[in-house]
XYZ file of C-alpha atoms in Angstrom:
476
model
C -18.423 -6.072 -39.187
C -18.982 -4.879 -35.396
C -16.354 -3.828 -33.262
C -16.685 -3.077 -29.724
C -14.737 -0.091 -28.372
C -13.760 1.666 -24.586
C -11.216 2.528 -22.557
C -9.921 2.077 -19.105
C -7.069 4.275 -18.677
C -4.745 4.670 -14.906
C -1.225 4.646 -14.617
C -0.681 3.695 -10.935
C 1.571 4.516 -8.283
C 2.813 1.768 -5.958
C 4.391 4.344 -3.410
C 1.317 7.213 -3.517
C -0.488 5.783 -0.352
C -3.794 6.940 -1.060
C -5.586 4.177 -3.289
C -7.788 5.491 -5.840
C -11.697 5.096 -6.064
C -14.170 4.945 -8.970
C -15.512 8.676 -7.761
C -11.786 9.598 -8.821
C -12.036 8.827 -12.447
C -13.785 10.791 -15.032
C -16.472 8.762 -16.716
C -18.116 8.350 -20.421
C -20.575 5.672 -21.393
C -22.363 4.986 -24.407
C -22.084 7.495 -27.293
C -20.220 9.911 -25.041
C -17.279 7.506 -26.501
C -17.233 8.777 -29.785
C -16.266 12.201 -28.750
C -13.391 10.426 -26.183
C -11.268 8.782 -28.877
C -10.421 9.227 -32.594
C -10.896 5.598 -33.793
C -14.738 5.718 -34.238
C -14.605 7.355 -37.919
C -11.655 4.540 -38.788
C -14.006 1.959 -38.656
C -17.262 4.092 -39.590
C -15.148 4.335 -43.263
C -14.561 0.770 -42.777
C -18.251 0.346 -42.753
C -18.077 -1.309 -39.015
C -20.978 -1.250 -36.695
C -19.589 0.370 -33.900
C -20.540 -0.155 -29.601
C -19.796 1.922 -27.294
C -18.599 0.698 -23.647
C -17.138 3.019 -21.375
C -14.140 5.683 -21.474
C -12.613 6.019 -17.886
C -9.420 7.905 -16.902
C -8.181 9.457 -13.893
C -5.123 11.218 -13.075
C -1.809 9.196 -11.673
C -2.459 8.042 -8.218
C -2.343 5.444 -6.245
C -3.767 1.845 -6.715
C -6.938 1.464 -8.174
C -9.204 -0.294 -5.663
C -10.676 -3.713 -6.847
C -14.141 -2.308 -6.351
C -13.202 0.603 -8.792
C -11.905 -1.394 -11.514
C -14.902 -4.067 -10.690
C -17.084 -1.261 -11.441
C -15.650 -0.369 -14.394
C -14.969 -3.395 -15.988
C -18.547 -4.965 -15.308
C -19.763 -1.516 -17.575
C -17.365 -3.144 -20.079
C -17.912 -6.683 -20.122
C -21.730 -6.484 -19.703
C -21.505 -4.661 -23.138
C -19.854 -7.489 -24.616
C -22.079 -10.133 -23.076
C -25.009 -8.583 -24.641
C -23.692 -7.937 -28.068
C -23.871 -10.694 -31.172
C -21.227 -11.898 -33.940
C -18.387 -9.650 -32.343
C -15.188 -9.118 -34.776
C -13.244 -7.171 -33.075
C -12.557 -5.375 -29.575
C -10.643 -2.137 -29.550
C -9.224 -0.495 -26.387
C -7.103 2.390 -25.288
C -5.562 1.299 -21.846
C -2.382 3.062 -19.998
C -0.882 -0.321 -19.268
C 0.139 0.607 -15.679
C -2.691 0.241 -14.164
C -2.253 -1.547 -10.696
C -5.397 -3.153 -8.974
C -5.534 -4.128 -5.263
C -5.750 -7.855 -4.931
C -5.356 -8.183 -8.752
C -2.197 -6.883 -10.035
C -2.047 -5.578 -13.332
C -5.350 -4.287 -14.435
C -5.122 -4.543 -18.106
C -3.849 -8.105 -17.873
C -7.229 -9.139 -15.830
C -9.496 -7.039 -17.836
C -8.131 -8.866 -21.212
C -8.318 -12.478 -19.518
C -11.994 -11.545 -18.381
C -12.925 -10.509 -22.413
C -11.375 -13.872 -23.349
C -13.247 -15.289 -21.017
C -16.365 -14.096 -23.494
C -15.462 -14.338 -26.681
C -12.645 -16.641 -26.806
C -9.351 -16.596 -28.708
C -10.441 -15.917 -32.066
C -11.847 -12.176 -31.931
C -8.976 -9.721 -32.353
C -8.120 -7.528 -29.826
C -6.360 -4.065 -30.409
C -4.684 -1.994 -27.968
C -3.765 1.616 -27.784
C -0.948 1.647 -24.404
C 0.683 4.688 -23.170
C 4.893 4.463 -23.387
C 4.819 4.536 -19.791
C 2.893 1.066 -19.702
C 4.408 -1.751 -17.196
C 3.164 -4.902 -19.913
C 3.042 -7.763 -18.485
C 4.810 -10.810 -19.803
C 1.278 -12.339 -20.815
C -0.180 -9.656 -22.330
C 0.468 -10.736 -25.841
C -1.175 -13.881 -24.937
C -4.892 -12.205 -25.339
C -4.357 -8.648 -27.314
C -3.632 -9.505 -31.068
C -2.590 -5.433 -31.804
C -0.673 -3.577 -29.041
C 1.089 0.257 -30.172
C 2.583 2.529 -27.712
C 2.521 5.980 -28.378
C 5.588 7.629 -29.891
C 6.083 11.491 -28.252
C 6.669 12.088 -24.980
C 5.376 14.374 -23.608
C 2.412 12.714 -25.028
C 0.982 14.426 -27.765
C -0.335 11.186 -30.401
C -2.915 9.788 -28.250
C -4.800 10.105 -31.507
C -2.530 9.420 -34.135
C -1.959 5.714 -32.219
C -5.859 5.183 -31.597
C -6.106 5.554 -35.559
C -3.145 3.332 -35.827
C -4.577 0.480 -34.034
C -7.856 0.678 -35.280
C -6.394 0.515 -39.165
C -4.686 -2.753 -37.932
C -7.519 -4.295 -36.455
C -9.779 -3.728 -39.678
C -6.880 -5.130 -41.492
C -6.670 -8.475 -39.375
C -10.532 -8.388 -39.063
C -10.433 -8.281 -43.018
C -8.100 -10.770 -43.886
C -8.509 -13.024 -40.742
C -5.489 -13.452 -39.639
C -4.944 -14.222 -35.950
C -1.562 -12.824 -35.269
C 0.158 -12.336 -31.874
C 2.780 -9.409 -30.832
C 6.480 -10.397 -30.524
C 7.207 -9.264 -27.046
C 10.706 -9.060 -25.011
C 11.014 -7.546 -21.559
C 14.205 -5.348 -20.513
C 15.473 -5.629 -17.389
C 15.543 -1.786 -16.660
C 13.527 0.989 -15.460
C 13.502 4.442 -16.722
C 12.521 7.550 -15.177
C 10.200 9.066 -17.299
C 12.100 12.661 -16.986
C 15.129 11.138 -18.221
C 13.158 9.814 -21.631
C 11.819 12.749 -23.364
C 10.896 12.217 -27.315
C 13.033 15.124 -28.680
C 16.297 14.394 -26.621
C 18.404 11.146 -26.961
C 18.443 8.245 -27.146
C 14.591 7.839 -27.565
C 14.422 10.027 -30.454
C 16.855 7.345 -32.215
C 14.788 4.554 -30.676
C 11.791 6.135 -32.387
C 13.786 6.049 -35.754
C 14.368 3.035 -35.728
C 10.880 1.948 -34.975
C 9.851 3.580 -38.105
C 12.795 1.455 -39.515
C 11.441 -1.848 -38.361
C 7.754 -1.089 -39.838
C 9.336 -0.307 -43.004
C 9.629 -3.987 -43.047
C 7.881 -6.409 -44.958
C 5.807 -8.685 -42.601
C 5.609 -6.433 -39.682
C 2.550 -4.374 -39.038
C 3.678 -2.466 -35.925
C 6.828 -1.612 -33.310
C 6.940 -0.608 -30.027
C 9.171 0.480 -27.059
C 7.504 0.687 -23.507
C 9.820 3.017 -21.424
C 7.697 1.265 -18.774
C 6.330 3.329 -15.165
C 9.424 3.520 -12.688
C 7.175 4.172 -9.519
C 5.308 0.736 -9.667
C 7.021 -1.602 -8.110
C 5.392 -4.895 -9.333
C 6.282 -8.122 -10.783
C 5.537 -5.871 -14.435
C 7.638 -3.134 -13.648
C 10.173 -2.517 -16.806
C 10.361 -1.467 -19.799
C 9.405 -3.514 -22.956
C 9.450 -3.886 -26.788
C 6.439 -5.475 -28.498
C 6.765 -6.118 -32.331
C 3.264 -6.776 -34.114
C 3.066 -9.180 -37.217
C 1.528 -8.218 -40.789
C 0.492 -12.430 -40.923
C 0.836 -15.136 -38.516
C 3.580 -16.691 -41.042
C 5.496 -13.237 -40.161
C 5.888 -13.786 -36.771
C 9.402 -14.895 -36.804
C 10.448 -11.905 -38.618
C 8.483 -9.864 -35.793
C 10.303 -12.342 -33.267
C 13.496 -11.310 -34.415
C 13.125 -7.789 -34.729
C 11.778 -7.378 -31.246
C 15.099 -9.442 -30.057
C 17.184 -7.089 -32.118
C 15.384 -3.834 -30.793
C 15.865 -4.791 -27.250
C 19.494 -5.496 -27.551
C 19.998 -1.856 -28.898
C 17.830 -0.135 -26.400
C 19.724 -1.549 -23.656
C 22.715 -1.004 -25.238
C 21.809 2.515 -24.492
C 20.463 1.821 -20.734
C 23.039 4.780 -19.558
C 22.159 7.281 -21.926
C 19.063 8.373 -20.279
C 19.696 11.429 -18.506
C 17.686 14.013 -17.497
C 17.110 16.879 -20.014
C 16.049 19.516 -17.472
C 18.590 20.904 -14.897
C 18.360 18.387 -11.918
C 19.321 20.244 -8.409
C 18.913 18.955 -4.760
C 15.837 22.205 -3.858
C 17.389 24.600 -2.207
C 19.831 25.299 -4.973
C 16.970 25.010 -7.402
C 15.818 27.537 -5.293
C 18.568 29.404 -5.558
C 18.973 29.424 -9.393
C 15.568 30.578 -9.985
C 15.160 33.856 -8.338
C 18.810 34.770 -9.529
C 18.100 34.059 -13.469
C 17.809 36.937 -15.584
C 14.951 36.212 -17.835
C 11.310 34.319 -16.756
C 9.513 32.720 -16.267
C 11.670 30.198 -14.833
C 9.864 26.918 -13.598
C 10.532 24.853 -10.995
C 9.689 21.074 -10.543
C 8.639 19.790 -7.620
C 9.695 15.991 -9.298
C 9.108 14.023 -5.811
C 5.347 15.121 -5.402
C 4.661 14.999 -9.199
C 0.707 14.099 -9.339
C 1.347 13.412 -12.887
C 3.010 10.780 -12.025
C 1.252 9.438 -9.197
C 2.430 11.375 -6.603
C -0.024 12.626 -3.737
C 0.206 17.009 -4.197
C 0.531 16.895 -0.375
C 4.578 18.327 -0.235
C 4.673 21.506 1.342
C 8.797 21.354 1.123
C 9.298 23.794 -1.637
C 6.660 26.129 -0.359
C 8.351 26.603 3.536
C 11.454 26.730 1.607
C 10.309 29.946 -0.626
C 8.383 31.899 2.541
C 11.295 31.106 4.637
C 13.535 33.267 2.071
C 14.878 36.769 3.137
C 15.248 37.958 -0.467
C 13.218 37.090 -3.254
C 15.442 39.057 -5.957
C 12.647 41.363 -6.833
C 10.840 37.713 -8.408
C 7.125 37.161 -8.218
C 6.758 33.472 -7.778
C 3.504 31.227 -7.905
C 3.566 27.796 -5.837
C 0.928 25.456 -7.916
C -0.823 23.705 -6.174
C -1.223 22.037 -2.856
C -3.842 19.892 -2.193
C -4.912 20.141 1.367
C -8.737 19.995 1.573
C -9.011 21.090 5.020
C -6.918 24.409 4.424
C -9.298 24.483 1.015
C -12.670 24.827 3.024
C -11.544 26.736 5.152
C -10.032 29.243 2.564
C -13.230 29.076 0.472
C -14.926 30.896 3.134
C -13.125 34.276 2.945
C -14.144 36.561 0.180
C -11.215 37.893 -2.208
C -9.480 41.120 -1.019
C -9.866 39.324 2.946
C -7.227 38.897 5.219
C -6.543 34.817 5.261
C -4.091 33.354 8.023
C -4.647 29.378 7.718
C -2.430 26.536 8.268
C -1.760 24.562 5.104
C -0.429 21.077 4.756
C -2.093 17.585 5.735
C 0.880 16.834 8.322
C 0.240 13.251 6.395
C 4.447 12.802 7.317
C 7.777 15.033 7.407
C 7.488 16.143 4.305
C 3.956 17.616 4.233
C 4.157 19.325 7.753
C 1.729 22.308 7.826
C 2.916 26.084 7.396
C 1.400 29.117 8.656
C 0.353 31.239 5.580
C -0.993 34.808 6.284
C -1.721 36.920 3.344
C -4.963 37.779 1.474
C -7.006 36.219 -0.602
C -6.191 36.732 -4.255
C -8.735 34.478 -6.290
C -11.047 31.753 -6.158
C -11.212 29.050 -9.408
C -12.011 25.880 -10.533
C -9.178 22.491 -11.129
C -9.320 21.078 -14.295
C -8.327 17.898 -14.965
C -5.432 16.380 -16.980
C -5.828 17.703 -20.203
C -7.098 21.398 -18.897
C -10.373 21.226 -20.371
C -13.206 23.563 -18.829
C -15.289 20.224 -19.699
C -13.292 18.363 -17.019
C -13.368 19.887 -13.344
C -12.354 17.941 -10.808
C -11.928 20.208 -7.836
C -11.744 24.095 -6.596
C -8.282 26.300 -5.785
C -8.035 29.195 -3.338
C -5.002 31.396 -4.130
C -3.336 33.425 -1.345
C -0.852 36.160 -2.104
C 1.564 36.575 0.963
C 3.939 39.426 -0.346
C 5.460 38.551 -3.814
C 4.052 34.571 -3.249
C 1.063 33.447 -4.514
C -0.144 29.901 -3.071
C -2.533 28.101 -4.997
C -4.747 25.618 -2.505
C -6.756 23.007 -3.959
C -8.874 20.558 -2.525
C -7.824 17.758 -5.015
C -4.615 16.288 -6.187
C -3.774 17.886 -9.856
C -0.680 19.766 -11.803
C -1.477 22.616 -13.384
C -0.305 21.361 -16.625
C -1.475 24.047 -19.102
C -2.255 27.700 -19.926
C -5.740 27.065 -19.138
C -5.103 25.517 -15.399
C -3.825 28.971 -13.884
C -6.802 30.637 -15.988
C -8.944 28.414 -14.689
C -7.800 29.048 -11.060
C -8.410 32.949 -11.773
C -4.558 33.662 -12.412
C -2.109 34.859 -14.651
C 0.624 33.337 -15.764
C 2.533 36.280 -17.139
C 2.589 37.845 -13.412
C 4.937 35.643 -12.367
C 8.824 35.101 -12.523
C 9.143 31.673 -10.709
C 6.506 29.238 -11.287
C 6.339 25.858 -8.982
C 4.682 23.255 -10.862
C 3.348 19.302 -9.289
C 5.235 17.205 -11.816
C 8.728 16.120 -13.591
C 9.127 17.416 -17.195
C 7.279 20.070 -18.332
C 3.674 19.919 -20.398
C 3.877 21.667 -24.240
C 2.603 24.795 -23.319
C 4.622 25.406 -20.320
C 7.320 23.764 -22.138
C 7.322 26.375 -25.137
C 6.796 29.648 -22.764
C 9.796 28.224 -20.117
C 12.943 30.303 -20.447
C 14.522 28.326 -17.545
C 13.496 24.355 -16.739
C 14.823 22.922 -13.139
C 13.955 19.517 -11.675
C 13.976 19.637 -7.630
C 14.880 16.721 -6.726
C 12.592 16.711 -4.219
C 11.792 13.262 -2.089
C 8.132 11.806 -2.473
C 6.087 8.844 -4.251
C 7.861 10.034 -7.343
C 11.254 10.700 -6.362
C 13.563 10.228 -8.982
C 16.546 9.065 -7.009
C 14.894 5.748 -8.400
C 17.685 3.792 -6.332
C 16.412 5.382 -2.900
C 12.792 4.208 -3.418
C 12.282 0.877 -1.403
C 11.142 -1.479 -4.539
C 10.211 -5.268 -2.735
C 8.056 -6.675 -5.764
C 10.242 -5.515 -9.089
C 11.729 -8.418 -10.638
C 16.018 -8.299 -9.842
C 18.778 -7.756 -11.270
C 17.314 -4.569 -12.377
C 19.007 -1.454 -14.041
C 19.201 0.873 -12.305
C 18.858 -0.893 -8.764
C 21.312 -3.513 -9.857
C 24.413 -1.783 -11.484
């Protein structure tokens, strides 16, 4: 058996302005693969001859530009073109992946492949929960699994998943196709978090379903609220054992959407959600720390741009700070970044910082001295993957991390990186929604600002044009 493998990963955010290039992704090709995902010894035990394509993933942002995703997928397909008696293709894609000119980027990438090989190859996806799936996608992938924690933390669990399943329809050549239904709601993905209901019972009951005899795999999509596409919403895709099962995967799909919106209203938020001056407010009078804030509406984990400077004019403009030190993470304002870099630590720094892009990112004067210099890791905080630089400067008890890229610090490792310490501080402003494991598990104190931005989520505020109607939320 050979099986090609790759992935082409980008969720993508409708309202971020900024489109995203191919310099903006973080690239693997060949056997640089194997070390990317965790389905290469699957089919290595399987005795499958295994070809490497690409691995590509960037951070949330805006939409991928057609040349980006023209360069990427030519990488993949020109693999495939070269390659002899294929059996099977394996991919991890987000599923939210927007394209300029295109539209859904997994959906073209797919339709391209079967433009190759044809309809009897099996294709297996591994999709993030956040994926907006198009209503054709089960059209040309045979295996599709979402992951099952959120915050994400069985990217590999699922990539061994779906590569079991494809060696299993590979093996017994059967040419099965996903039930899929689409729900006609959105979900912000801070009110959906895998330990707090109702998606822990969803996830039950997904287990439930694959108890049963004839289906091979279930899924719910909580879908990507800040894409506003034809594809925005979420989605339940039921996978087949045998191509005689697929009524039995028909029906439980039906049955699994009916509960899930059944519980459309009992997604809340699980962190305290405040307008952000009270947020504010709350933080620098709670007893213990740290105590993190999020800055929800400029989340660059979700797409949004890293530009808001709201939060930080609201925290130098304070009189009393309650005896709290408090770190603002991290800006991205590449002008105020080069000029930073070129003070040594210990100097006196007095730089403007904010892009003045609109209101809400309307420069500040910060004076205060130069505290450290580091290096931006990318979205899983791995000193491997550096994708920009941060200046840090302390003006009294506030330490402002500037970066010349758009990234959360998401992990321990992202304030080490940046030549700080996390246990200095009592309030700690973070770029995203819900909070990241490690942050998660050192928290004493969680607060959402709802802050505006291309990830505000006031969800009905956000000017959607292209998302099919009536939709939950938008629509009550």
């Amino acid at each position: 058996m050979k099986v090609i493998i790759g992935g082409l990963y980008h969720e993508s955010n409708t309202f971020n302005p900024f489109p995203t290039h191919a310099d903006d992704f973080v690239l693997a090709e060949g056997d640089d693969v194997f070390e990317r995902v965790c389905s290469t010894n699957v089919f290595k035990e399987a005795g499958v001859t295994v070809v490497p394509t690409i691995y590509a993933t960037a951070l949330s942002s805006g939409v991928v530009t057609e040349k980006a995703y023209r360069f990427f997928a030519d990488k993949m397909l020109d693999v495939i073109k070269n390659e002899a008696d294929i059996d099977g293709i394996w991919l991890h894609l987000h599923g939210s992946m927007t394209v300029e000119n295109v539209g859904s980027g997994e959906l073209q990438l797919l339709k391209e492949m079967r433009e190759i090989v044809g309809f009897d190859i099996p294709i297996s996806l591994t999709l993030d929960i956040h994926g907006n799936n198009s209503i054709e996608l089960n059209k040309y992938a045979n295996i599709i699994r979402a992951y099952r924690t959120v915050p994400h933390t069985d990217q590999c669990e699922t990539e061994v998943i779906t590569a079991e399943l494809l060696v299993d329809v590979i093996q017994t050549k059967q040419n099965v196709s996903p039930a899929y239904v689409q729900l006609p709601m959105i979900i912000s993905g801070e009110q959906a978090l895998g330990d707090q209901e109702p998606l822990k019972s969803i996830f039950n009951k997904l287990y439930e379903i694959e108890q049963i005899d004839g289906i091979a795999s279930a899924s719910f999509f909580i879908g990507f609220s800040w894409a506003d596409t034809i594809d925005s919403a979420a989605s339940v895709i039921v996978v087949p054992q045998t191509e005689k099962d697929a009524p039995i995967a028909e029906e439980q799909a039906n049955s699994l959407a009916e509960y899930i919106y059944s519980k459309r209203n009992d997604f809340q938020f699980d962190a305290i959600a405040l307008p952000p001056a009270d947020a504010i407010e709350k933080a620098i009078s709670h007893q213990t720390s740290p105590v993190f804030i999020s800055d929800s509406g400029d989340n660059t984990t979700g797409g949004g741009v890293g530009i808001y400077t709201g939060l930080l004019r609201s925290f130098l403009n304070l009189k009393d700070l309650n005896n709290k030190k408090v770190c603002i993470s991290a800006i991205f304002d590449p002008d105020a970044y080069d000029t930073c870099k070129e003070y040594n630590i210990g100097d006196k720094v007095s730089i403007d910082v904010g892009t003045n892009f609109d209101e809400h990112s309307k420069s500040v004067k910060v004076e205060g001295t130069l505290k450290a210099k580091g290096d931006l890791l990318g979205y899983l905080g791995g000193t491997s993957d550096r994708v920009g630089k941060t200046c840090t400067i302390s003006v009294g008890d506030i330490d402002v991390v500037i970066a010349n890229k758009g990234h959360s610090f998401i992990t321990l490792n992202h304030f080490k990186s940046a030549g700080l310490d996390i246990n200095d501080y009592d309030v700690i402003v973070v770029k995203q929604g819900y909070l990241f494991p490690e942050l998660s598990k050192i928290s004493k104190l969680d607060l959402l600002a709802l802050t505006p931005g291309a990830t505000y989520q006031l969800l009905e505020k956000l000017d959607f044009k292209s998302i099919q109607r009536p939709m939950f939320p938008l629509d009550k």
